[in-house]
Amino acid sequence: MFFHIRLERNLQLHPRFFGPQLRDKLVEKLIHDVEGTCSGRHGFVVAVTGVDTIGKGLIRDGTGYVTFPIHYQCVVFRPFKGEILEGVVTLVNKMGFFAEAGPVQIFVSNHVSLLKFVCSSSFSLNNLESLQLIPDDMSFQSGDVPCYETSDSSVRIQKDSEVRLKIVGTRVDATEIFCIGTIKDDFLGLIGDPTAGA
Amino acid sequence: MSILTPPSSPALSSASDDFALLLDSELAAESADEGSEPAANREEAEDLDDENEERRKRLRLDSASNSSCPPHPGFMWGVCIRCGVLKPNSEPGGSASNVALKYIHEEFELAGDVLARVREDELRQVLGKRKLFLVLDLDHTLLNSARWMEVFPDETAYLEHTYMNVPEDKIPALSNGAPAVAGVIQPGGGGLHRIHGMQLWTKLRPFAHKFLEEASKLFEMYVYTMGERMYAVTMAHLLDPTGKFFKGRVISQRDSTCRQTKDLDIVLGADSAVLILDDTEAVWPKHRANLIVMERYHFFQSSCRQFGLENPSLTKAERDESKDEGALANVLKVLQRIHSDFFMESDDSRYTCDVRDITSVVRSEILSGCKLVFSRIFPTDCLEPELTPLWRLCVDLGAECVLAHDDSVTHVVALDRFTDKAKWAKEHRKFLVHPAWVEAAHSLWRRPNELEFPVREGQTRAPVFTFAKTVNVEVERNREEKDQTN
């Protein structure tokens, strides 16, 4: 989900930039440092929308660098558990597929989410418990492009397909966010497919 | 709030953080509610849908009611792939059974029982395609590598002259896709490559590409090496530029569950359907029965030095293994035989054969009909010569071994020409062979010509140390050219 929030950062600037372009230089440095990064707390900073205040600079002892506290507003993207996202499939392998929704990469495992699907390049699906639910009409098709395909070939998920998925779990580190997703529920799955979901 | 302070600092809390926390708690509560929604309601509402969707819903419902974590089926990035919770630091005896499948993805792990199911699935799939599994070692089996600093100037000069300075059309083009760390790869004739990024010379064993092509029709192939990941990936690219043989199946040392040995636990197949081609036996302690030991490919001098061998390497002798009669060609025939025996004996859907049994049967045909007696091989105080490696090897190869000679003996294996048994062999026109003859049989998978392994005076060491046929490089190249123009 996207948020527009106010953050603060301490920027260090070399004295060579002290001059009439000081503020511009600070903003430029802020944008360079912050855009594209991820913090676990706020998520991925997508864009800096504006700078509120730039505080007084403090000269650091021992070096000539000056520290400026900057308050700025930015758009951040942070995935949450239970959130529904649309993503683009980037990699398909026998364990599942990876999809990207903007800066976050989501893994959807085939063991739990795709019980009705069959991996067309190598993998046969098995129901996890004792219910033998591999229907006899599931057929394998070999291809250079690995994909997940229903038995009647009506739905096919391969690289660059768009899928709608639900985040099942996230792991938030200091600088990274990892997500696990599912396409098991209603209305999830390949976008643009008339028979997906309910 | 400053990014420099730790996340849990209460000092500077802004509205956006509160909002984030609020959202977190709301969503956590919601998903807890969702899980307990009665399944019955959903079923009723969808009775009217068409057949396909009904079936799909039923599948999903069944799975929903059956899926429950723990036990977590697997983890990606430390998050359970089914329920999304973080991997607990200390699981009650569960974490021990998680197997890290790093060669599939760095951060991917599967629980033991799920892995077992995955392996069964793969096995069924692959057998359904009438294929078995083949695990290949890299060094000294399919290729030989040497660092630039290990190759002395005279050897470098020989390599450049014989292999690198060949006309452009003789050198196969390398496709893109090599890992960036490998840098520039300069291909030469005969499968020699100069890899600038890693400062390596690599020579592919003759017949390697053809071998892989033929083997890929019968086997699902894995590369399993004790080298580093980057090395493994680069070599796999040299052997398989398009990725059709090994894509996603390259296992390096850090993917292995144990550092010093190799194991079939991370190979997605069953032990009864896997064959291993490796030059070292010791590195496969649990799977000796699946192993087909290959003769080491000593192309570079450094390779001989590494093993403490005084015999000259192929570069020293200015020779190379024969393409059509070398080690790989031989082993390919063996693999084809095992494959056809396996699928001949099994019914269509019940593959009850074990590839290990078939291999030992094929191996025991090599010296079948031979009756061997040994002279001056075992020390006289040796109590149980039947347990020595040489005796056991002879038995594996199908020969009958006895301690005393009689008329039905066919071969006398000796190190000295003038022993009683050796003289007896001469008198009765039996074959008198050096023990290397047995090793040659093991490497070549056929009964070698006994005349090539005579027992010479004063020579206890083997006359040759490699048994595959080698040819002079220049001569072979001229012959190939002539064949092509004809």
XYZ file of C-alpha atoms in Angstrom:
684
model
C 0.000 0.000 0.000
C 1.205 3.495 -0.714
C 1.488 6.185 1.933
C 2.443 9.814 1.868
C 4.370 10.457 5.029
C 6.701 12.905 6.654
C 10.145 11.692 7.536
C 13.306 13.172 8.906
C 16.876 12.515 7.937
C 20.252 13.863 8.933
C 22.351 14.725 5.928
C 26.057 15.358 6.008
C 27.437 17.810 3.522
C 31.008 18.600 2.529
C 31.975 22.268 2.856
C 32.766 22.526 -0.841
C 29.049 22.874 -1.475
C 28.567 25.818 0.861
C 27.431 28.568 -1.350
C 24.354 29.928 -3.015
C 23.253 26.452 -4.142
C 23.396 24.973 -0.649
C 19.700 24.184 -0.368
C 19.480 22.747 -3.836
C 22.469 20.608 -3.148
C 20.897 19.312 0.053
C 17.681 18.427 -1.711
C 19.613 16.725 -4.470
C 21.591 14.720 -1.960
C 18.438 13.777 -0.111
C 16.780 12.511 -3.232
C 19.866 10.607 -4.224
C 20.234 8.991 -0.817
C 16.677 8.137 -0.097
C 14.764 7.402 -3.272
C 14.795 3.747 -4.118
C 15.890 2.630 -0.685
C 13.895 0.539 1.689
C 13.574 0.730 5.392
C 11.775 -1.993 7.243
C 9.662 0.450 9.117
C 8.257 2.530 6.309
C 8.826 0.390 3.306
C 10.255 1.484 0.003
C 10.642 5.178 -0.574
C 9.279 5.710 -4.020
C 9.644 9.483 -4.413
C 10.350 12.566 -2.390
C 7.472 14.973 -2.932
C 8.694 17.968 -1.019
C 11.006 19.312 1.603
C 9.371 20.862 4.631
C 12.181 22.317 6.633
C 15.906 22.161 6.664
C 17.219 22.779 10.120
C 20.344 24.582 11.185
C 23.541 22.815 10.287
C 25.813 21.495 13.010
C 29.508 21.318 12.330
C 30.906 17.938 13.339
C 33.984 17.977 15.509
C 37.107 16.712 13.878
C 35.890 16.991 10.294
C 34.557 19.898 8.368
C 31.309 18.128 7.487
C 28.092 19.742 8.540
C 24.995 17.817 9.543
C 21.604 19.186 8.504
C 18.369 17.691 9.840
C 15.848 17.633 6.994
C 12.119 17.081 7.305
C 10.618 15.955 4.049
C 7.532 14.373 2.634
C 7.625 11.302 0.487
C 5.567 8.542 -1.011
C 6.395 5.154 0.413
C 5.260 1.699 -0.520
C 4.901 -0.908 2.145
C 3.326 -4.319 1.687
C 1.188 -5.698 4.470
C -0.008 -9.145 5.299
C -3.415 -9.715 3.803
C -3.010 -7.038 1.189
C -4.028 -7.754 -2.390
C -1.534 -6.672 -5.013
C -1.114 -6.956 -8.710
C 2.262 -8.056 -9.888
C 4.184 -9.177 -12.918
C 5.683 -12.648 -12.956
C 9.449 -12.537 -13.301
C 10.585 -16.095 -12.757
C 8.868 -19.455 -12.856
C 10.475 -22.576 -11.463
C 9.368 -25.882 -10.146
C 8.914 -24.606 -6.621
C 6.651 -21.708 -7.485
C 6.940 -18.351 -9.150
C 8.295 -14.924 -8.286
C 6.264 -11.844 -9.039
C 7.226 -8.227 -8.689
C 4.818 -5.545 -7.559
C 6.866 -2.441 -7.912
C 9.950 -2.683 -5.755
C 8.834 -5.701 -3.743
C 9.408 -9.263 -4.828
C 6.823 -11.854 -3.841
C 7.171 -15.584 -3.910
C 4.153 -17.790 -4.482
C 4.795 -21.419 -3.717
C 3.174 -24.138 -5.731
C 2.785 -26.465 -2.812
C -0.041 -24.558 -1.275
C -1.374 -22.052 -3.703
C -1.694 -23.830 -6.967
C -3.252 -27.138 -6.171
C -5.099 -27.176 -9.414
C -2.190 -26.151 -11.543
C 0.479 -28.153 -13.202
C 3.935 -26.924 -14.023
C 4.260 -27.498 -17.678
C 7.979 -27.920 -17.872
C 8.629 -30.357 -15.110
C 6.503 -30.558 -12.053
C 3.470 -32.594 -11.221
C 1.366 -31.304 -8.392
C 0.423 -33.374 -5.457
C -2.103 -32.587 -2.820
C -0.466 -32.172 0.491
C -2.605 -34.501 2.526
C -4.037 -37.919 1.816
C -6.630 -36.712 -0.655
C -5.240 -37.821 -3.972
C -6.318 -34.924 -6.035
C -4.236 -35.263 -9.109
C -7.006 -35.522 -11.633
C -6.456 -37.919 -14.458
C -7.167 -35.250 -17.005
C -4.070 -33.226 -16.077
C -1.672 -33.289 -18.936
C 1.891 -32.100 -19.178
C 3.104 -30.069 -22.047
C 6.777 -29.521 -22.571
C 7.948 -26.126 -23.570
C 10.953 -23.870 -23.467
C 8.972 -21.399 -21.430
C 8.196 -22.861 -18.039
C 4.734 -21.995 -16.901
C 1.890 -23.070 -14.670
C -1.123 -24.278 -16.639
C -4.500 -25.697 -15.817
C -5.407 -29.064 -17.192
C -7.570 -27.580 -19.908
C -4.909 -25.018 -20.747
C -7.364 -22.265 -20.088
C -5.149 -20.452 -17.645
C -1.439 -20.144 -18.069
C 0.931 -18.254 -15.801
C 4.361 -17.616 -17.247
C 7.016 -14.945 -17.233
C 5.572 -11.467 -17.773
C 2.024 -12.526 -17.004
C 0.113 -10.275 -14.662
C -1.283 -11.858 -11.568
C -3.323 -10.662 -8.666
C -2.110 -12.102 -5.421
C -2.587 -11.805 -1.721
C 0.264 -11.344 0.670
C 0.339 -14.150 3.189
C 3.383 -13.119 5.137
C 6.101 -10.547 5.148
C 9.497 -10.426 6.616
C 10.779 -6.991 7.409
C 14.484 -6.492 7.913
C 16.203 -3.200 8.480
C 16.695 -2.661 4.791
C 14.697 -5.326 3.000
C 11.184 -6.584 2.763
C 10.358 -10.109 1.606
C 6.863 -11.339 0.911
C 5.146 -14.655 0.450
C 1.915 -14.622 -1.489
C -0.902 -16.836 -2.582
C -3.291 -16.975 -5.505
C -5.538 -19.502 -3.879
C -8.519 -17.351 -3.023
C -11.401 -15.940 -5.016
C -10.573 -13.374 -7.670
C -6.888 -14.053 -7.419
C -4.740 -15.473 -10.127
C -4.058 -14.471 -13.665
C -5.427 -11.076 -14.578
C -7.364 -10.988 -17.791
C -8.486 -14.552 -17.552
C -12.236 -14.964 -17.598
C -12.321 -18.261 -15.722
C -9.955 -17.435 -12.881
C -11.433 -17.458 -9.414
C -15.169 -17.412 -8.897
C 11.461 10.245 12.505
C 15.104 9.748 11.757
C 16.096 6.577 10.029
C 19.179 6.452 12.175
C 17.332 5.581 15.360
C 16.292 1.948 15.875
C 12.739 1.063 14.915
C 11.628 0.467 18.452
C 12.663 3.887 19.689
C 9.706 5.623 21.275
C 11.391 8.989 21.170
C 10.129 10.544 17.974
C 6.854 8.988 16.927
C 5.061 10.565 14.047
C 1.556 10.198 12.839
C 2.590 7.995 9.990
C 4.155 5.439 12.311
C 1.023 5.217 14.380
C -0.936 4.691 11.239
C 1.406 1.936 10.156
C 1.070 0.198 13.482
C -2.662 0.561 13.408
C -2.870 -0.964 9.973
C -0.655 -3.841 11.027
C -2.846 -4.723 13.967
C -6.060 -4.335 12.012
C -4.941 -6.577 9.245
C -3.614 -9.202 11.618
C -6.980 -9.295 13.380
C -8.847 -9.548 10.104
C -6.905 -12.450 8.768
C -7.456 -14.311 12.003
C -11.191 -13.883 11.490
C -11.036 -15.014 7.909
C -9.577 -18.361 8.699
C -12.446 -19.407 10.886
C -15.191 -18.584 8.399
C -17.426 -21.606 8.038
C -16.739 -23.588 4.926
C -20.337 -24.713 4.638
C -21.630 -21.300 3.617
C -19.296 -21.108 0.696
C -20.263 -24.517 -0.597
C -23.976 -23.775 -0.641
C -23.621 -20.546 -2.488
C -21.768 -22.144 -5.372
C -23.944 -25.110 -6.153
C -25.189 -23.414 -9.257
C -21.877 -22.810 -10.922
C -20.641 -24.900 -13.775
C -18.743 -28.097 -13.197
C -15.227 -26.805 -13.518
C -15.615 -24.120 -10.989
C -17.294 -26.484 -8.559
C -14.437 -28.849 -8.746
C -11.983 -26.050 -8.260
C -13.800 -24.761 -5.228
C -13.876 -28.190 -3.721
C -10.180 -28.540 -4.239
C -9.569 -25.219 -2.612
C -11.857 -25.946 0.302
C -10.251 -29.260 0.906
C -6.903 -27.663 0.871
C -8.024 -24.864 3.138
C -9.351 -27.271 5.699
C -6.269 -29.412 5.451
C -3.642 -26.755 5.459
C -2.446 -25.961 8.892
C 0.869 -24.720 10.037
C 2.850 -25.911 11.935
C 4.298 -28.098 10.508
C 5.513 -25.530 8.045
C 6.079 -27.101 4.644
C 8.944 -24.854 3.717
C 10.517 -21.459 3.997
C 11.558 -18.809 1.536
C 13.595 -15.946 2.978
C 12.767 -17.363 6.386
C 9.012 -16.969 5.881
C 6.701 -19.967 5.776
C 5.421 -20.453 2.252
C 1.968 -21.467 3.409
C 1.025 -19.336 6.379
C 3.504 -16.498 6.131
C 4.867 -16.544 9.657
C 8.522 -16.070 10.257
C 10.611 -19.122 10.797
C 10.853 -19.663 14.520
C 14.400 -19.646 15.789
C 14.139 -22.906 17.629
C 11.583 -25.343 16.340
C 10.713 -28.322 18.491
C 12.776 -30.843 16.596
C 11.335 -29.662 13.310
C 14.131 -27.499 12.008
C 16.484 -30.429 11.806
C 14.429 -31.915 9.002
C 14.456 -28.802 6.835
C 16.605 -29.237 3.778
C 18.019 -26.152 2.160
C 17.684 -26.375 -1.607
C 20.109 -23.564 -2.251
C 20.705 -24.475 -5.853
C 17.084 -23.729 -6.611
C 17.042 -20.506 -4.654
C 19.475 -19.157 -2.095
C 16.935 -18.810 0.643
C 14.685 -21.757 -0.075
C 14.135 -24.627 2.351
C 11.709 -27.495 2.369
C 10.562 -29.629 5.256
C 11.618 -33.246 5.134
C 8.233 -34.763 4.388
C 7.371 -32.213 1.740
C 10.724 -32.812 0.117
C 10.004 -36.519 0.089
C 6.748 -35.874 -1.749
C 8.467 -33.533 -4.170
C 11.068 -36.201 -4.892
C 8.389 -38.816 -5.509
C 6.611 -36.479 -7.867
C 9.725 -35.704 -9.807
C 10.591 -39.364 -9.993
C 7.217 -40.220 -11.428
C 7.439 -37.382 -13.926
C 10.889 -38.297 -15.112
C 10.205 -42.021 -15.314
C 7.080 -41.180 -17.229
C 9.288 -39.568 -19.839
C 11.336 -42.784 -19.955
C 14.328 -41.144 -18.413
C 16.507 -41.830 -15.430
C 18.652 -39.439 -13.420
C 22.322 -38.805 -14.017
C 24.533 -36.829 -11.666
C 27.756 -35.619 -13.246
C 30.906 -34.450 -11.618
C 32.885 -31.712 -13.321
C 36.583 -31.851 -12.517
C 38.516 -34.703 -14.092
C 35.267 -36.252 -15.263
C 33.859 -33.891 -17.881
C 36.671 -31.372 -17.970
C 40.004 -30.398 -16.500
C 40.833 -26.908 -15.278
C 44.098 -25.269 -14.391
C 44.813 -21.830 -13.034
C 47.014 -19.656 -15.169
C 49.672 -19.540 -12.534
C 49.845 -23.316 -12.396
C 50.542 -23.648 -16.093
C 54.215 -23.198 -16.904
C 55.328 -21.192 -19.933
C 56.244 -24.146 -22.092
C 52.865 -25.694 -21.533
C 51.177 -22.357 -22.238
C 53.105 -22.091 -25.464
C 52.002 -25.589 -26.465
C 48.369 -24.785 -25.664
C 48.431 -21.587 -27.641
C 50.101 -23.162 -30.585
C 48.008 -26.291 -30.797
C 44.607 -25.125 -29.638
C 44.260 -21.384 -29.651
C 45.867 -20.635 -32.989
C 43.377 -22.528 -35.052
C 41.380 -20.983 -37.880
C 38.219 -19.219 -36.802
C 35.844 -21.652 -38.407
C 37.119 -24.520 -36.330
C 36.238 -22.820 -33.089
C 32.625 -23.176 -32.019
C 31.049 -19.855 -31.114
C 30.170 -19.294 -27.498
C 26.725 -17.935 -26.865
C 26.017 -15.168 -24.397
C 24.886 -15.920 -20.937
C 28.087 -16.714 -19.171
C 28.151 -15.279 -15.686
C 29.694 -11.857 -15.525
C 32.380 -12.917 -13.100
C 33.822 -15.252 -15.707
C 34.820 -12.260 -17.758
C 35.943 -12.781 -21.280
C 35.981 -16.406 -22.369
C 38.245 -17.153 -25.250
C 37.296 -20.424 -26.901
C 39.886 -22.470 -28.673
C 39.847 -25.642 -30.700
C 39.264 -29.025 -29.127
C 37.234 -27.688 -26.217
C 39.986 -25.610 -24.651
C 38.865 -22.292 -23.172
C 40.774 -19.436 -21.655
C 38.673 -17.739 -18.996
C 39.988 -14.297 -18.217
C 37.758 -13.342 -15.324
C 38.764 -16.362 -13.276
C 42.270 -16.765 -14.708
C 41.659 -20.348 -15.722
C 42.362 -22.664 -18.556
C 39.591 -25.205 -18.989
C 39.719 -28.166 -21.314
C 36.524 -30.067 -21.975
C 36.963 -33.795 -22.297
C 36.684 -34.914 -25.915
C 33.184 -36.035 -26.848
C 31.736 -34.031 -23.941
C 29.121 -32.149 -25.946
C 28.039 -35.187 -27.898
C 27.924 -37.213 -24.715
C 25.657 -34.668 -23.036
C 23.385 -34.525 -26.040
C 22.970 -38.260 -26.201
C 22.682 -38.650 -22.465
C 20.047 -35.936 -22.217
C 17.724 -38.083 -24.316
C 17.906 -40.809 -21.697
C 18.638 -38.980 -18.449
C 17.633 -35.936 -16.486
C 21.039 -34.529 -15.705
C 22.470 -32.757 -12.695
C 25.885 -31.234 -12.216
C 27.302 -31.820 -8.745
C 30.729 -30.467 -8.002
C 32.798 -29.697 -4.959
C 33.831 -26.408 -6.502
C 32.452 -22.969 -5.858
C 29.156 -21.766 -7.210
C 30.615 -19.329 -9.725
C 32.970 -21.958 -11.067
C 30.148 -24.478 -11.322
C 27.891 -22.052 -13.163
C 30.649 -21.023 -15.577
C 31.573 -24.605 -16.386
C 27.919 -25.486 -16.825
C 27.665 -22.646 -19.301
C 30.646 -23.951 -21.260
C 29.186 -27.410 -21.409
C 25.615 -26.307 -21.912
C 25.394 -22.839 -23.470
C 21.664 -22.956 -24.119
C 20.779 -24.333 -20.720
C 18.820 -27.282 -22.027
C 20.826 -29.898 -20.144
C 21.351 -28.457 -16.708
C 19.148 -25.407 -16.247
C 18.392 -25.067 -12.560
C 20.223 -28.266 -11.703
C 23.766 -27.152 -10.956
C 24.839 -28.077 -7.449
C 28.028 -26.694 -5.983
C 29.766 -27.255 -2.695
C 27.819 -24.701 -0.739
C 24.495 -26.246 -1.870
C 25.557 -29.589 -0.527
C 24.229 -30.491 2.902
C 27.657 -31.675 3.996
C 30.832 -29.817 3.175
C 33.192 -32.670 2.401
C 30.936 -35.202 0.790
C 28.226 -35.381 -1.793
C 24.799 -36.794 -1.182
C 21.704 -37.488 -3.197
C 19.373 -35.923 -0.644
C 19.028 -32.676 -2.562
C 18.646 -34.367 -5.912
C 14.947 -34.480 -6.714
C 14.569 -38.127 -7.561
C 14.835 -41.501 -5.892
C 18.057 -43.308 -5.099
C 16.911 -46.268 -7.124
C 16.884 -44.287 -10.329
C 20.034 -42.199 -10.083
C 23.383 -42.953 -11.673
C 26.454 -40.986 -10.693
C 29.508 -40.337 -12.854
C 32.463 -39.251 -10.795
C 36.183 -39.828 -10.746
C 36.399 -40.061 -6.953
C 34.755 -42.761 -4.911
C 35.476 -41.337 -1.502
C 33.284 -38.317 -1.982
C 30.099 -40.422 -2.241
C 30.128 -42.419 0.978
C 26.456 -43.289 1.007
C 25.920 -43.995 -2.639
C 28.701 -46.238 -3.800
C 26.215 -48.516 -5.469
C 24.950 -45.729 -7.727
C 28.429 -44.651 -8.681
C 30.180 -45.342 -11.946
C 33.803 -44.430 -11.378
C 35.403 -42.701 -14.318
C 39.015 -42.520 -15.199
C 40.516 -39.177 -14.317
C 41.078 -36.747 -17.143
C 44.584 -35.428 -16.632
C 45.008 -32.866 -19.358
C 47.165 -30.286 -17.645
C 50.456 -31.004 -15.952
C 49.127 -29.375 -12.805
C 46.489 -32.075 -12.606
C 49.119 -34.814 -12.482
C 51.123 -32.845 -9.972
C 48.041 -32.425 -7.823
C 47.634 -36.179 -7.528
C 51.329 -36.844 -7.114
C 51.615 -38.751 -10.369
C 54.890 -38.818 -12.184
C 53.436 -39.916 -15.474
C 53.147 -37.222 -18.089
C 49.848 -35.452 -18.627
C 48.178 -35.231 -21.999
C 49.757 -31.869 -22.743
C 53.195 -33.261 -22.016
C 52.629 -36.169 -24.313
C 51.014 -33.881 -26.887
C 48.065 -36.166 -27.028
C 44.392 -36.047 -26.170
C 41.745 -38.630 -25.533
C 40.183 -40.115 -28.584
C 36.797 -38.684 -29.324
C 34.989 -41.798 -30.382
C 36.830 -44.313 -28.289
C 37.649 -42.316 -25.211
C 36.321 -42.597 -21.718
C 33.114 -40.656 -22.318
C 32.184 -42.616 -25.390
C 32.712 -45.859 -23.469
C 30.668 -44.766 -20.519
C 27.890 -43.561 -22.796
C 27.486 -47.049 -24.169
C 27.280 -48.408 -20.628
C 24.670 -45.826 -19.689
C 22.626 -46.640 -22.755
C 22.744 -50.294 -21.866
C 21.649 -49.693 -18.270
C 18.864 -47.423 -19.451
C 17.483 -49.900 -21.912
C 17.703 -52.739 -19.403
C 15.858 -50.661 -16.829
C 12.937 -49.820 -19.067
C 12.798 -53.236 -20.613
C 12.311 -54.887 -17.272
C 9.706 -52.508 -15.905
C 6.064 -52.436 -16.705
C 4.590 -49.275 -17.999
C 3.631 -47.670 -14.762
C 5.268 -49.708 -12.088
C 8.936 -49.066 -12.185
C 10.165 -51.566 -9.706
C 13.670 -51.877 -11.026
C 16.608 -50.554 -9.195
C 19.300 -49.011 -11.294
C 21.926 -50.157 -8.823
C 21.104 -53.811 -9.367
C 21.206 -53.375 -13.108
C 24.575 -51.659 -12.918
C 26.092 -54.431 -10.884
C 24.718 -57.014 -13.299
C 26.209 -55.171 -16.259
C 29.474 -54.798 -14.407
C 29.637 -58.463 -13.586
C 29.544 -59.320 -17.264
C 32.881 -57.656 -17.931
C 35.099 -60.466 -16.765
C 32.573 -63.217 -16.665
C 34.082 -66.538 -17.558
C 37.487 -65.578 -16.227
C 39.029 -67.482 -13.386
C 41.877 -65.645 -11.748
C 44.651 -66.662 -9.487
C 46.997 -64.176 -7.899
C 50.720 -64.374 -7.522
C 52.925 -62.114 -5.455
C 50.001 -59.729 -5.040
C 48.929 -60.433 -1.514
C 51.492 -60.752 1.264
C 51.835 -64.304 2.509
C 50.650 -63.386 5.935
C 47.482 -61.912 4.580
C 44.711 -63.836 6.285
C 41.800 -62.872 4.172
C 42.742 -61.926 0.667
C 39.050 -62.079 -0.245
C 38.573 -58.812 1.561
C 41.249 -56.872 -0.258
C 40.064 -54.243 -2.725
C 41.622 -55.955 -5.718
C 39.928 -59.254 -5.026
C 36.620 -57.565 -4.426
C 36.997 -55.591 -7.632
C 37.588 -58.782 -9.564
C 34.520 -60.336 -8.048
C 32.447 -57.239 -8.878
C 33.633 -57.520 -12.432
C 32.293 -61.013 -12.595
C 35.500 -63.013 -12.402
C 35.993 -65.998 -10.202
C 38.980 -65.747 -7.922
C 40.799 -68.661 -6.389
C 43.841 -69.042 -4.239
C 45.417 -72.080 -5.789
C 45.849 -72.716 -9.459
C 44.230 -75.568 -11.281
C 43.402 -76.376 -14.817
C 40.285 -74.284 -15.070
C 42.139 -71.083 -14.242
C 42.237 -68.686 -17.191
C 44.414 -65.830 -15.942
C 47.286 -65.448 -13.562
C 47.608 -61.966 -12.171
C 51.148 -61.368 -11.061
C 53.755 -58.740 -10.486
C 56.732 -60.958 -11.177
C 57.387 -63.208 -14.137
C 59.381 -65.793 -12.343
C 57.075 -66.984 -9.632
C 55.798 -70.543 -9.621
C 52.376 -69.556 -10.722
C 53.741 -67.322 -13.462
C 55.861 -70.087 -14.854
C 52.939 -72.462 -14.630
C 50.889 -69.939 -16.619
C 53.492 -69.849 -19.359
C 53.686 -73.595 -19.555
C 49.973 -74.088 -19.748
C 49.413 -71.110 -22.078
C 47.325 -69.202 -19.615
C 47.224 -65.415 -19.664
C 49.806 -63.751 -17.467
C 48.707 -60.223 -16.705
C 49.661 -57.271 -14.581
C 47.033 -56.184 -11.994
C 46.509 -53.068 -14.061
C 44.601 -55.280 -16.435
C 41.849 -55.587 -13.837
C 41.761 -51.831 -13.342
C 41.626 -51.333 -17.070
C 38.638 -53.646 -17.242
C 36.957 -51.532 -14.590
C 37.627 -48.299 -16.482
C 36.878 -49.496 -19.971
C 33.870 -51.664 -19.154
C 35.123 -54.452 -21.341
C 37.736 -57.142 -21.154
C 41.003 -55.543 -22.170
C 43.493 -57.153 -24.428
C 45.667 -59.244 -22.157
C 48.686 -58.701 -24.354
C 48.691 -55.024 -23.496
C 49.329 -55.778 -19.837
C 52.353 -57.993 -19.734
C 54.386 -58.525 -16.649
C 57.799 -57.040 -17.291
C 60.870 -57.682 -15.339
C 61.648 -55.297 -12.554
C 58.561 -53.297 -13.135
C 56.046 -53.341 -10.364
C 54.292 -50.141 -11.328
C 51.638 -50.150 -13.960
C 52.878 -49.649 -17.501
C 50.113 -47.173 -18.136
C 48.003 -45.183 -15.764
C 45.215 -44.159 -18.038
C 43.397 -46.691 -20.068
C 41.236 -44.679 -22.384
C 42.517 -44.464 -25.891
C 44.560 -41.379 -26.630
C 45.623 -40.032 -29.965
C 48.173 -37.571 -31.178
C 46.455 -34.207 -31.545
C 47.875 -33.154 -34.884
C 47.328 -36.555 -36.427
C 43.758 -36.666 -35.199
C 43.013 -33.212 -36.472
C 44.345 -34.029 -39.924
C 42.320 -37.191 -39.948
C 39.156 -35.330 -39.016
C 39.731 -32.796 -41.735
C 40.230 -35.499 -44.259
C 37.066 -37.245 -43.110
C 35.117 -34.048 -43.481
C 36.322 -33.301 -46.959
C 35.608 -36.839 -48.138
